[in-house]
Every structure is written in structure tokens, then in C-alpha cells.
Coordinates of C-alpha atoms in Angstrom, one line a residue:
Chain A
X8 CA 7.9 -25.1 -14.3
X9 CA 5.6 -22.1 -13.8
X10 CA 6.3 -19.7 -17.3
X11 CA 5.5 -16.3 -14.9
X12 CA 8.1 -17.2 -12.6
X13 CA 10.9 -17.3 -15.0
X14 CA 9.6 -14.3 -16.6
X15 CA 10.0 -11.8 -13.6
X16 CA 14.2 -10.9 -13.2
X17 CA 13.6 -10.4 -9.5
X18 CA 12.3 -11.9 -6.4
X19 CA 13.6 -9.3 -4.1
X20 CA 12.6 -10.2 -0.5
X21 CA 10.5 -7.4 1.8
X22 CA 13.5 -6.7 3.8
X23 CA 16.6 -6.9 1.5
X24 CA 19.4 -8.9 3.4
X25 CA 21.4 -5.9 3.7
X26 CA 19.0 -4.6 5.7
X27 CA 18.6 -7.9 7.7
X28 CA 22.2 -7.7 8.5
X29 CA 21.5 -3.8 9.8
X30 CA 18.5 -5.0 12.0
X31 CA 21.1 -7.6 13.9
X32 CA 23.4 -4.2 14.9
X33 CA 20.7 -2.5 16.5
X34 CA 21.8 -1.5 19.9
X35 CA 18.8 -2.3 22.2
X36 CA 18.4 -5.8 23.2
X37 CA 14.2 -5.7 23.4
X38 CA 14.4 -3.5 20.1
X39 CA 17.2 -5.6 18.4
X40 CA 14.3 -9.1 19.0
X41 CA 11.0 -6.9 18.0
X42 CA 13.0 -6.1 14.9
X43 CA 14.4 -9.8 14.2
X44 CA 10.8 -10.8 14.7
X45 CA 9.1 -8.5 12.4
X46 CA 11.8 -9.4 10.0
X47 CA 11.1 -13.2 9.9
X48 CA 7.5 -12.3 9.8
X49 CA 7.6 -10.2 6.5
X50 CA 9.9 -13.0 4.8
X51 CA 7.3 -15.7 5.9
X52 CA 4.7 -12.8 4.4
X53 CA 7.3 -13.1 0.9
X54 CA 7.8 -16.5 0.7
X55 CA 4.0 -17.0 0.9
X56 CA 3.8 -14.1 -2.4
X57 CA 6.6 -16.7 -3.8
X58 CA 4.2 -19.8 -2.9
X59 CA 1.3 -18.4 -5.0
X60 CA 2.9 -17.5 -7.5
X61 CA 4.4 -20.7 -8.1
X62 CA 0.8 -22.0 -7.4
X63 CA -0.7 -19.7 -10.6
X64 CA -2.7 -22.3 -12.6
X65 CA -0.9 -23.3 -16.2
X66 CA -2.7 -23.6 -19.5
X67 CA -1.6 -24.0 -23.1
X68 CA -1.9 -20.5 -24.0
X69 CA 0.2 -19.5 -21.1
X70 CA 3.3 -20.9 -22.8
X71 CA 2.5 -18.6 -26.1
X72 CA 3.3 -15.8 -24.3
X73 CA 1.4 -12.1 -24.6
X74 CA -0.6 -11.0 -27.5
X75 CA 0.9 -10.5 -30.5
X76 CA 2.5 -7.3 -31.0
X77 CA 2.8 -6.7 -27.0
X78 CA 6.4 -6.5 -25.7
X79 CA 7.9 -6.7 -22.5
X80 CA 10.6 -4.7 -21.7
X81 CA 14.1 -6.3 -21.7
X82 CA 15.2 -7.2 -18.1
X83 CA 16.6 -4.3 -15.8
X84 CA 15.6 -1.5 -18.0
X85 CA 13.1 0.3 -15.9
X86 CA 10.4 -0.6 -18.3
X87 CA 6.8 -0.7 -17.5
X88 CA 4.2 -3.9 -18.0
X89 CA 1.2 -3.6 -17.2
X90 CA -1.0 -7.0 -17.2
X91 CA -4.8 -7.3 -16.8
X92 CA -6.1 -9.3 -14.4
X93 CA -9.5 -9.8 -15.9
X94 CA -10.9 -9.0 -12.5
X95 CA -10.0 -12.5 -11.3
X96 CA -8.2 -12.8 -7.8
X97 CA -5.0 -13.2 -8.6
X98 CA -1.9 -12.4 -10.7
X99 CA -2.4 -12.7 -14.1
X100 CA -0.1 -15.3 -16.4
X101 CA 2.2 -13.6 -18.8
X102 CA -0.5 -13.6 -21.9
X103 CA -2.3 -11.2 -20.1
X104 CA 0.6 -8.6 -20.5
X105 CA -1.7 -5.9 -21.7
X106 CA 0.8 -3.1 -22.7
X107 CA 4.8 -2.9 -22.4
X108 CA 7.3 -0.3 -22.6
X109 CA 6.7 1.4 -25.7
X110 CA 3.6 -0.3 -27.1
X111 CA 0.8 1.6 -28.7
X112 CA -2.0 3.6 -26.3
X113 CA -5.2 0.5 -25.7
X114 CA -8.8 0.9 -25.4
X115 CA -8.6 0.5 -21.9
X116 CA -8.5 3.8 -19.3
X117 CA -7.2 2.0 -16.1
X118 CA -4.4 0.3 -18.6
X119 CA -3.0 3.7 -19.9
X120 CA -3.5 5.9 -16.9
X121 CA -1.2 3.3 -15.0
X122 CA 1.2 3.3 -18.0
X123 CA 1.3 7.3 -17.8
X124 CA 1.6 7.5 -14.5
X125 CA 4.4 5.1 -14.1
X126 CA 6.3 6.7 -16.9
X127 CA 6.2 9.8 -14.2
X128 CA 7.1 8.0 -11.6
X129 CA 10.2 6.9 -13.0
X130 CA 11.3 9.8 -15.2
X131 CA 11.0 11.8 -11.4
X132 CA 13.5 9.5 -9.6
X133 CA 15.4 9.5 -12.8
X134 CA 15.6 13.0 -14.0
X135 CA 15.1 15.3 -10.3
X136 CA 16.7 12.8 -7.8
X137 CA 18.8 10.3 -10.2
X138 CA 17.3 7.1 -9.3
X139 CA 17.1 4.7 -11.9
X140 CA 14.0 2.8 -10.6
X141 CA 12.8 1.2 -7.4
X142 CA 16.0 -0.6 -7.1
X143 CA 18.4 2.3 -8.5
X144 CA 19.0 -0.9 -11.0
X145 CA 16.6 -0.2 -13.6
X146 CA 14.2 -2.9 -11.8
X147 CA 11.1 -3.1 -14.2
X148 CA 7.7 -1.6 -13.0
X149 CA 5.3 -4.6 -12.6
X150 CA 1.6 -3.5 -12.8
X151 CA -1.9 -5.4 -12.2
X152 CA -4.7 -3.9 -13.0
X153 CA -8.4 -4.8 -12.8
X154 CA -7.7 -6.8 -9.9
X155 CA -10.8 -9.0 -8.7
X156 CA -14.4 -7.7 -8.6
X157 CA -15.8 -4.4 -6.8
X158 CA -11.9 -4.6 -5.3
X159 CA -11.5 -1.4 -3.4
X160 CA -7.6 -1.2 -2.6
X161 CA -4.3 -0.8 -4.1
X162 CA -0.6 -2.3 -3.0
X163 CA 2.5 -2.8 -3.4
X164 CA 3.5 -7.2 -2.7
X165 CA 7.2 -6.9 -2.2
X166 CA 7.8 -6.6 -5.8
X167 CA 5.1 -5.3 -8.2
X168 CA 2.1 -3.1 -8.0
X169 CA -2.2 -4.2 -7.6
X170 CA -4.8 -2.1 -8.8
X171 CA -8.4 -3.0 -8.0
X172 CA -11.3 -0.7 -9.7
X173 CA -13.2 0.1 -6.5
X174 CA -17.1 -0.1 -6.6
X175 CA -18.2 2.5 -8.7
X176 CA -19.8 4.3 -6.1
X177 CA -17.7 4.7 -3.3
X178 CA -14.1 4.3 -4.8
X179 CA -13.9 4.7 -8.7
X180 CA -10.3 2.8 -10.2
X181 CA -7.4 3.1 -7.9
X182 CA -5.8 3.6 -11.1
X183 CA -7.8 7.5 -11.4
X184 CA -5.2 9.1 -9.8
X185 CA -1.7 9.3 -10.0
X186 CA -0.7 9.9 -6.6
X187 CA -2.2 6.6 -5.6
X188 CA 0.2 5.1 -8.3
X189 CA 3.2 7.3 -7.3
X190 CA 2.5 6.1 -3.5
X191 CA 2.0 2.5 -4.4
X192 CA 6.1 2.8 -6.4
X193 CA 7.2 4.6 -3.7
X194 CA 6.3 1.8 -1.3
X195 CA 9.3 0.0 -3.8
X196 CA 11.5 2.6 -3.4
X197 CA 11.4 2.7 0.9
X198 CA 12.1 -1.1 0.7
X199 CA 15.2 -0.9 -0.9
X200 CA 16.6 2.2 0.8
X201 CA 15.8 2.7 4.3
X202 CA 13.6 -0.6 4.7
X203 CA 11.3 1.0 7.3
X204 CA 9.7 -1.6 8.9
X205 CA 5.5 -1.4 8.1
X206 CA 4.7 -1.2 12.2
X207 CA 4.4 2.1 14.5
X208 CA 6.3 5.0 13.9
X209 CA 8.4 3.2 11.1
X210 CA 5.3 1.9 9.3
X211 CA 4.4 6.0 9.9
X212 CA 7.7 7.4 8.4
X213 CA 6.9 4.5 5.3
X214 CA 3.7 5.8 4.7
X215 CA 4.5 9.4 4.8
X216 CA 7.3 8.8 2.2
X217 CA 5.1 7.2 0.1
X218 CA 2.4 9.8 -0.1
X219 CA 5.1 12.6 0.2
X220 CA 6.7 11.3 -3.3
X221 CA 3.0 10.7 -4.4
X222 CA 2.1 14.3 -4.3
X223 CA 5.4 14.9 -5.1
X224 CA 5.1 13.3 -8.4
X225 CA 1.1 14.3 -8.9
X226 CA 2.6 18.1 -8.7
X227 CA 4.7 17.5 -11.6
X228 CA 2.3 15.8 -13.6
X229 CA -0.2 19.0 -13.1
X230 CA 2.3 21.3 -13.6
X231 CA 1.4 22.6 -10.2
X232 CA 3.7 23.7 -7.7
X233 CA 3.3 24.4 -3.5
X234 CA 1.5 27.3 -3.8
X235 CA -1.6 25.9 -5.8
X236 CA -1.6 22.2 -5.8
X237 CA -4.3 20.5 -3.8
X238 CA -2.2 18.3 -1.2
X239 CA -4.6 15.9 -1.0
X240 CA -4.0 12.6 -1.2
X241 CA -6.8 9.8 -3.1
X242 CA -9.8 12.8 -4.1
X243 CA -9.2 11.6 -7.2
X244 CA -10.1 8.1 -6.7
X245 CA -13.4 9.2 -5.0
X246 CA -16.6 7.7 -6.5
X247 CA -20.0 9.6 -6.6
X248 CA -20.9 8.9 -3.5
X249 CA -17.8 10.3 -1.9
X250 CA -17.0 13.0 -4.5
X251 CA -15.4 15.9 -2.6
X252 CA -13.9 13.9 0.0
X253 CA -10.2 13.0 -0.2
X254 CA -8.0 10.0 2.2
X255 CA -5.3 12.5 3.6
X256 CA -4.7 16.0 3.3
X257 CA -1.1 16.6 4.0
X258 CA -1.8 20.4 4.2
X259 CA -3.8 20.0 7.7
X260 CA -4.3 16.2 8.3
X261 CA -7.3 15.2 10.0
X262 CA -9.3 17.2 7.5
X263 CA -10.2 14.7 4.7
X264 CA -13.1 13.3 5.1
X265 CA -16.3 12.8 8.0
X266 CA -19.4 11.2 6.8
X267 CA -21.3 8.2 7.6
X268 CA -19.7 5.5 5.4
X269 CA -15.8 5.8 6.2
X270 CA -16.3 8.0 9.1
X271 CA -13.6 10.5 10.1
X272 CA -10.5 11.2 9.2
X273 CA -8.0 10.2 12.1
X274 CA -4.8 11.6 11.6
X275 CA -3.1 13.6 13.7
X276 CA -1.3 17.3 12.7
X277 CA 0.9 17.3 15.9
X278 CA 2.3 14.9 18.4
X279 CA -0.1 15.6 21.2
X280 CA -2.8 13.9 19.5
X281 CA -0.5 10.9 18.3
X282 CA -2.5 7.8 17.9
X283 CA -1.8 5.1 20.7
X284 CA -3.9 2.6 19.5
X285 CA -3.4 -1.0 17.9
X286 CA -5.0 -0.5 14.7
X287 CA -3.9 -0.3 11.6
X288 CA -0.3 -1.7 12.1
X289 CA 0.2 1.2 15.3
X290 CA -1.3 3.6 13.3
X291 CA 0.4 3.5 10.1
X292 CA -1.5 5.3 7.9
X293 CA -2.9 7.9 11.0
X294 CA 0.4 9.2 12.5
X295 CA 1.8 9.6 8.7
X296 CA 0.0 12.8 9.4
X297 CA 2.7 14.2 11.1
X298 CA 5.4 14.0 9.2
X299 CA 3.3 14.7 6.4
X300 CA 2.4 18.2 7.5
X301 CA 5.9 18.7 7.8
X302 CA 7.0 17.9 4.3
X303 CA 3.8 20.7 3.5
X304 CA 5.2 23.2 5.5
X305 CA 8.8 22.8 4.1
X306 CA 7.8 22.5 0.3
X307 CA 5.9 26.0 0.9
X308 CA 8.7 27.4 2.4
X309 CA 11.3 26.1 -0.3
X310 CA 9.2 24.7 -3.7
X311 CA 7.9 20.9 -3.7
X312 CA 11.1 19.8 -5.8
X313 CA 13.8 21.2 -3.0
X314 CA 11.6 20.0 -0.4
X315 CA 11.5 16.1 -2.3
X316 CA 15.6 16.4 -2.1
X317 CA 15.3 16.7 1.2
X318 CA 13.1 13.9 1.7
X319 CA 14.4 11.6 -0.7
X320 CA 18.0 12.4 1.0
X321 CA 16.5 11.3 4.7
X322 CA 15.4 8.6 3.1
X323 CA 18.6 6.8 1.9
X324 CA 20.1 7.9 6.0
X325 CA 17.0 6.4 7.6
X326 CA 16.8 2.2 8.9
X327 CA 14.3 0.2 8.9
X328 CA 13.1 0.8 12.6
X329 CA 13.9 4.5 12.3
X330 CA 11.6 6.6 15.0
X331 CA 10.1 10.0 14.3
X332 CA 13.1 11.1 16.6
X333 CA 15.2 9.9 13.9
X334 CA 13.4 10.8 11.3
X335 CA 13.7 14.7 12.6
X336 CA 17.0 14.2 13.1
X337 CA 18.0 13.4 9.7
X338 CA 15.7 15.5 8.0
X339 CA 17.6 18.4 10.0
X340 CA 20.9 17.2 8.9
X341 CA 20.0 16.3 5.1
X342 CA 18.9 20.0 4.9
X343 CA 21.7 21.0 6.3
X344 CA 24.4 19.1 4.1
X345 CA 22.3 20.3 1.1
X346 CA 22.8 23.9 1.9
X347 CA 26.1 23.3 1.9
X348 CA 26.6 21.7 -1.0
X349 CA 24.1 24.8 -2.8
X350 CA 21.3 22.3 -3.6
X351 CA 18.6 24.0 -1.4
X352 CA 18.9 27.9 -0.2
X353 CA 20.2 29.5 3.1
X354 CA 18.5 29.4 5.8
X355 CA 16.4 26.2 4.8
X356 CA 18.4 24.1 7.8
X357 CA 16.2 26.6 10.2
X358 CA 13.0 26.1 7.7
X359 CA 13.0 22.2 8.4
X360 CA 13.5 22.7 12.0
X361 CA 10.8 25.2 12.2
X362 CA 8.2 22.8 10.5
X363 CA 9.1 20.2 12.7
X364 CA 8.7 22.4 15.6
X365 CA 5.1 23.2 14.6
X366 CA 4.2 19.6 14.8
X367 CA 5.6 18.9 18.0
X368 CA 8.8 17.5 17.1
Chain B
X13 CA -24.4 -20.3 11.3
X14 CA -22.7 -17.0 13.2
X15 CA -20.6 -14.6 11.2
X16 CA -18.0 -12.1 12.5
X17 CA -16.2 -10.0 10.1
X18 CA -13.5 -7.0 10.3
X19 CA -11.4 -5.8 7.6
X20 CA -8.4 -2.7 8.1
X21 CA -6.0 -0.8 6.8
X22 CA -5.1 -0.9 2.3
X23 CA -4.5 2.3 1.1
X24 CA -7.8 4.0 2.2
X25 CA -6.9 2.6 5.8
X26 CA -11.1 1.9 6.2
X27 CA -12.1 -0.2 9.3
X28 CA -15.1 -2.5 8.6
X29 CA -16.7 -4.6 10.8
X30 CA -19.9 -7.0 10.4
X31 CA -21.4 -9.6 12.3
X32 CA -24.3 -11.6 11.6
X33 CA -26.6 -15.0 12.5
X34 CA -27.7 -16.5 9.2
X35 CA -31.2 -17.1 11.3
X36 CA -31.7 -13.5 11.4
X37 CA -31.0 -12.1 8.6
X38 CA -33.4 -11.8 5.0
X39 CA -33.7 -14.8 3.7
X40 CA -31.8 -14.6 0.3
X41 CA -28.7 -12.8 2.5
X42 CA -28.5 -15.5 4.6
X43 CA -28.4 -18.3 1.4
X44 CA -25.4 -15.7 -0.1
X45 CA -23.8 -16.2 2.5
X46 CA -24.4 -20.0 3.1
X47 CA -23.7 -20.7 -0.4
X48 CA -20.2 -18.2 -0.1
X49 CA -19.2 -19.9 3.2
X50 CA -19.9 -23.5 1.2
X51 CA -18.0 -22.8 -1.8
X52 CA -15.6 -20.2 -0.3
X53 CA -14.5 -24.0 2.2
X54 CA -13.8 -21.4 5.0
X55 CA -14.7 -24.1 7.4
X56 CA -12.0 -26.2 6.1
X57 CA -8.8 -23.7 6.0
X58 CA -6.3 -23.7 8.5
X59 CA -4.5 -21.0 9.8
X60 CA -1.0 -22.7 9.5
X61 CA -1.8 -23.2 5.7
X62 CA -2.0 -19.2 5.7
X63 CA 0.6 -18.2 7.7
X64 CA 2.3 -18.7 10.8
X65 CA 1.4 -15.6 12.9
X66 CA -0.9 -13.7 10.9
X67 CA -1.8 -11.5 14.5
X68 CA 1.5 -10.1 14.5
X69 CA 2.3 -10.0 10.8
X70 CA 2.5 -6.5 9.4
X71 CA 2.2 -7.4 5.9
X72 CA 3.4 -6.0 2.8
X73 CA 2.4 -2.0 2.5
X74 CA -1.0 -1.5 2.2
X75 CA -2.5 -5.1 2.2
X76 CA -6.2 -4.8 3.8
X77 CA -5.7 -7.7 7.0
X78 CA -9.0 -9.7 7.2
X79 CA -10.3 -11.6 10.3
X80 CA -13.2 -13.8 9.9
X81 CA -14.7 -16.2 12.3
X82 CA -17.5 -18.9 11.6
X83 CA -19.3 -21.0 13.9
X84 CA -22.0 -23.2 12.9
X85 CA -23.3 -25.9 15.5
X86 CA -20.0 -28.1 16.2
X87 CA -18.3 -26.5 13.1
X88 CA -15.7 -23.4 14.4
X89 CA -13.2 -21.6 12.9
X90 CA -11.2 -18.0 12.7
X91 CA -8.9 -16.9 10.2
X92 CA -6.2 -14.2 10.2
X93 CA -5.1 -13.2 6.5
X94 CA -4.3 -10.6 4.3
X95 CA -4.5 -9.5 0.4
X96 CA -1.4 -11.5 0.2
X97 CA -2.3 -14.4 1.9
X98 CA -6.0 -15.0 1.8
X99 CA -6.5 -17.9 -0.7
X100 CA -8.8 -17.0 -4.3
X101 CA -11.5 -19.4 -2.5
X102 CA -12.2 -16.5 0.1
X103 CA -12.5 -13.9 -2.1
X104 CA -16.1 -13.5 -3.2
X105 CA -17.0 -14.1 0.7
X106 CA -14.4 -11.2 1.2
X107 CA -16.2 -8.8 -0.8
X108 CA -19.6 -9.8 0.0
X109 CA -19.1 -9.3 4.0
X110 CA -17.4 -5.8 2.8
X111 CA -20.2 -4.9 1.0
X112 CA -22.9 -5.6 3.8
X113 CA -20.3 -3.9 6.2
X114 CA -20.4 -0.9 4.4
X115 CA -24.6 -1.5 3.6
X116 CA -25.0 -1.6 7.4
X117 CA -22.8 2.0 7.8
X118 CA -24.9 3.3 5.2
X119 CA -28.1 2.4 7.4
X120 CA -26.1 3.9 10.3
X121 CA -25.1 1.0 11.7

């Protein structure tokens, strides 16, 4: 028996089965197969996360659990772990559970900073849009940090978050800065609400969301609100021979960064110059621009935190192969059934559809 | 022994490419490399053992997707993976083709 496997309360698929059984109702015959196939694709993607974790080697001191002293949380509590992956290339057993909920600040910076920055994460879905965690059941916050050597990336697996530390000179720790963290939870949170699928304009609306609720959630760590917060999205993850540059700037997209060793930043700030090609899942992380600048354009209209009840509203309306049609629909209407209920001021309805106008939508 | 590398998307959504003949490159490149390949037993993997349909596999959100193709005299392979899937084995040869991919856009290439 593998000891991390029993440890870890859930195995939740990519696409939940509620969502699977949404997917079979969708009304198009070629859209109702693309989506059946994607589906089957991601759970072959989770079962294969499922494989090698059960493949994780065993030793002696694997059985003896974390250090002394170091707690994880009880099951279902929204509790944070954070395990150290030595900067091997793969999830760590359970004795490397570096620090739980409520354990004592460690020598380490990447260990802490993703502590904090979950600790955000979760007390902004809890306290401003009454989430209790990625799952709205108190689902636990899984962390690895230190992931493999020079590792220059960070994601979310279907169930727990992967920090590498980047190489010191291009990327410093994807652990710097909290919107990276925010984003990678975030990623959680879509898979359990609307499930957008990570391809095309779905994978799009996905990766907005996530770096929507990152900046989101970086504001209210800085104390910063529309009016003065940078709206970049990564700069703080740059290493010294990128320092300056940022990954997306939600403010006016395609601004981020152009120099010789990533090149230029892609994204789009209007349909007109949406992204066609095959890349990066459709485009995933370039047409996010779009939507993002309309989240920008809202939250300095409104305040971030109105804006993010907007957002986080469309979310819970939106499916998992939800177009940027859609998307503008339901932003439209969430806006809407907010003013009425007094959440967000008059006139915001109009704001929304004025900001999506901008971008061609 | 031919090399051809490309690497995209992960959170900073970077597209790398590298390709390479171990005959042409500086010397103690091309016996990283050898030795990586070797140790890495990239000849060896096959795609089913991965996954499925790796081509048309999104992945999980932000997972960098990896193609690498070898071909050494009778010896061929290509590989479609991602962070998920690509086996411990690959990894150092991972981050070694990154880091010349990025070496060679330094240089402008």
C-alpha cells in the first residue's frame, strides 16, 4: 500500500462527473463528441497523476510520517501543507511535509511565502465570496515546492499545487509572487465550478479566471486597490535577467514583455487580433487577454472587490465548453442580478457591457 | 545521433525549440547529451506507456507539453508528454534541451 495515497482525502477527477454528465446535454452533435473526447482525454491525463502516485518509491522512513512536530491539517478543513520536494522530480512522500496548518514560520523563503499566500487565497474565497476552499468543502490546499532542478514552471495536477524555483536568472521561485499562487488555486476552483475545458476559447475563459482571481487576491495582499495596483501578472517572479518584464499585463495585454529570450508578448486586447493558431492549447494563455482587459476595465469602473463578485458569479453560470459569447453573456447578466440584489451599484449592468464592447465583444 | 526538441505553454506560456546533430555540436555538449539520452532510456519509451493521445491531450492547467524526437542510425523514436506524464527518467534531458534552447535564443538563434 502506498502511505501518500491514503493520506490525501481526495482524488477528485479533472472534470468532476457532474460535469461529465453536463457535457453529454450539450446541444450540438460535432460539439457534444469534441467535448466527450476532450473529457476522456483529461481523465486518461488523471488516472495517469493516479498511476504515479501510486508508483512513488516506499522506504522505511516513509511509514514514520513528517518530522516531528509538523502537523497536517485534519481532513476537509481547508488547511494548508506544504511538502518539499527536495528538487527531485516528483511528489514528495508524506515525511517531507515541510509545514501544516498552523505550524511555526521555517528557515525556508519558498516554504512560507506559499504558506502566506495560500492563507490569502483561502481567507478571499472565504471571507469576500464565501467559498470554503477549492471544493466549497473545505478541500485541503496541497503544495510542492522546490520541485526538480532549474524547474521553471508552476501548475495545478487536478488536485494539488507544483512550484519549481526557476533558474535564478531568468525566472527566480514561482513561489515570489503571490498571484502566481493565487492563479495556480484558482485553476482548483474553475474545475469544480464551471469545469472549463483547458482548449480554445474555454481553456481562454480558464485562464483568465485564474489570473483574474490572482490579481484579485495579490490586490488584497498589497493593500492596493484598481486605481494603483500594477495589473501585471508574474513581474514578480522575474529573475535578473528579465527584471522589469512581466507574463501578462491585464491593463493592456500584449504589453509585457519583447526581448530576445521569450520574445513578445502575444496576447491580444480585442477580438480583431484573436489568435487562430494551434499553439498553446488554441491559444490559452494568448486570447486570456481579452477577457482579461475586460475584468481591468470593469474593476476601474467599480473597485477590484465588486468587479471579483462579478466574476466569481459568471463563474459558477459558466460550463465547461463555455465560448467567449457565453462568457459575455453571463458576465452581462451576473452584473445585472447583482444590482438588483444591491451588491454592486447602478448602472454597473451598462459598465460590464461597455468593457466588453471595447474589446470587441 | 539527431535531436529535435520543442517545449510550450506552463504558466509563462514560453515556446522553445532546439534541434541538434550530436556530430556537430562541442564536443562535451554532445557527450551531455549522449550520456542524458543513455541514462534518460528515451530510446526505449513508448508512447502508449505515456499516454494514449498525447497530440490531442490538453493536459492539466499549465503543464509545459514536451515533444522530443531521437534518431540515431536504425534507432528512432518521438515522444509526446507533459509535466504530468513525462517519466522522472526524462527529466534531466528535459532541462538540459531547455537550457540550450534558451542558450541558442540568447545567441539569437
Amino acid at each position: 500500500m502506498n502511505p501518500r495515497k491514503s493520506y490525501y482525502p481526495c482524488f477528485c477527477t479533472f472534470i468532476p462527473p457532474h460535469i461529465l454528465e453536463h457535457m453529454a446535454k450539450a446541444s450540438e452533435e460535432v460539439v457534444r463528441e469534441s467535448v466527450r473526447e476532450a473529457a476522456r482525454l483529461s481523465m486518461m491525463q488523471d488516472n495517469q497523476i493516479r498511476t504515479n502516485r501510486a508508483n512513488l518509491p516506499v522506504d522505511v522512513a516513509t511509514f514514520a510520517g513528517p518530522k516531528p512536530g509538523i502537523m497536517a491539517p485534519p481532513v476537509g478543513t481547508a488547511g494548508r501543507e506544504v511538502f518539499n520536494c527536495g528538487h527531485q522530480w516528483g511528489q514528495p512522500p508524506p515525511y517531507m511535509l515541510a509545514r501544516g496548518e498552523g505550524d511555526p514560520v521555517t528557515g525556508d523563503d519558498a516554504i512560507n511565502a506559499t504558506y502566506d499566500a495560500g492563507g490569502a487565497v483561502r481567507d478571499y474565497y472565504k471571507n469576500k465570496l464565501g467559498r470554503n476552499s477549492i471544493d466549497n468543502l473545505g478541500l485541503n490546499q496541497v503544495h510542492n515546492v522546490h520541485f526538480g532542478e532549474n524547474y521553471m514552471n508552476a501548475f495545478w495536477d487536478g488536485s494539488q499545487m507544483t512550484y519549481g524555483d526557476g533558474d535564478g536568472m531568468i525566472f527566480s521561485s514561482f513561489t515570489k509572487d503571490p498571484d502566481v499562487i493565487a492563479h495556480e488555486l484558482t485553476h482548483g476552483v474553475t474545475q469544480y465550478t464551471a469545469g472549463l475545458i483547458y482548449y480554445g476559447q474555454s481553456g481562454a475563459l480558464n485562464e483568465s479566471m485564474s489570473d483574474v482571481f490572482g490579481t484579485v487576491i495579490q490586490q488584497a495582499i498589497e493593500g492596493t486597490t484598481a486605481d494603483d495596483a500594477d495589473w501585471l501578472i508574474g513581474n514578480g517572479i522575474m529573475g535578473p535577467e528579465l527584471f522589469g518584464e512581466a507574463l501578462r499585463s491585464m491593463k493592456a495585454p500584449g504589453t509585457a514583455y519583447d526581448n530576445y529570450i521569450i520574445g513578445k508578448d502575444p496576447q491580444p486586447d480585442h477580438m480583431t487580433r484573436y489568435y487562430y493558431g494551434a499553439s498553446d492549447n488554441q491559444g490559452v494563455h494568448i486570447n486570456s487577454g481579452i477577457p482579461n482587459k475586460v475584468f481591468y476595465l470593469v474593476a476601474m469602473d467599480i473597485g477590484t472587490d465588486k468587479a471579483a463578485l462579478i466574476w466569481y458569479a459568471t463563474l459558477q453560470r459558466l460550463w465547461p465548453n463555455a465560448l467567449f459569447g457565453d462568457f459575455a453573456f453571463m458576465v452581462a447578466d451576473s452584473a445585472r442580478l447583482l444590482t438588483k440584489n444591491g451588491q454592486v451599484p447602478v448602472g454597473t449592468t451598462q459598465t460590464v457591457r461597455a468593457a466588453l464592447r471595447e474589446v470587441g465583444l | 545521433m539527431q535531436i529535435d526538441f520543442a517545449s510550450s505553454g506552463g504558466f509563462a506560456s514560453i515556446e522553445l525549440a532546439y534541434r541538434a546533430d550530436t556530430n556537430t555540436l562541442l564536443e562535451e555538449q554532445a557527450k551531455e547529451l549522449a550520456r542524458l539520452v543513455e541514462s534518460s532510456g528515451a530510446f526505449d519509451l513508448r508512447q502508449d506507456d505515456l499516454t494514449p493521445n498525447p497530440k490531442a491531450a490538453a493536459g492539466p492547467p499549465d503543464v509545459i507539453s514536451y515533444r522530443l524526437s531521437l534518431s540515431e542510425g536504425a534507432r528512432q523514436n518521438t515522444l509526446w508528454f507533459n509535466d504530468v506524464t513525462a517519466p522522472a527518467s526524462l527529466r534531466p534531458l528535459l532541462e538540459f534541451l531547455r537550457k540550450l534552447a534558451l542558450e541558442q535564443k540568447r545567441k539569437g538563434g
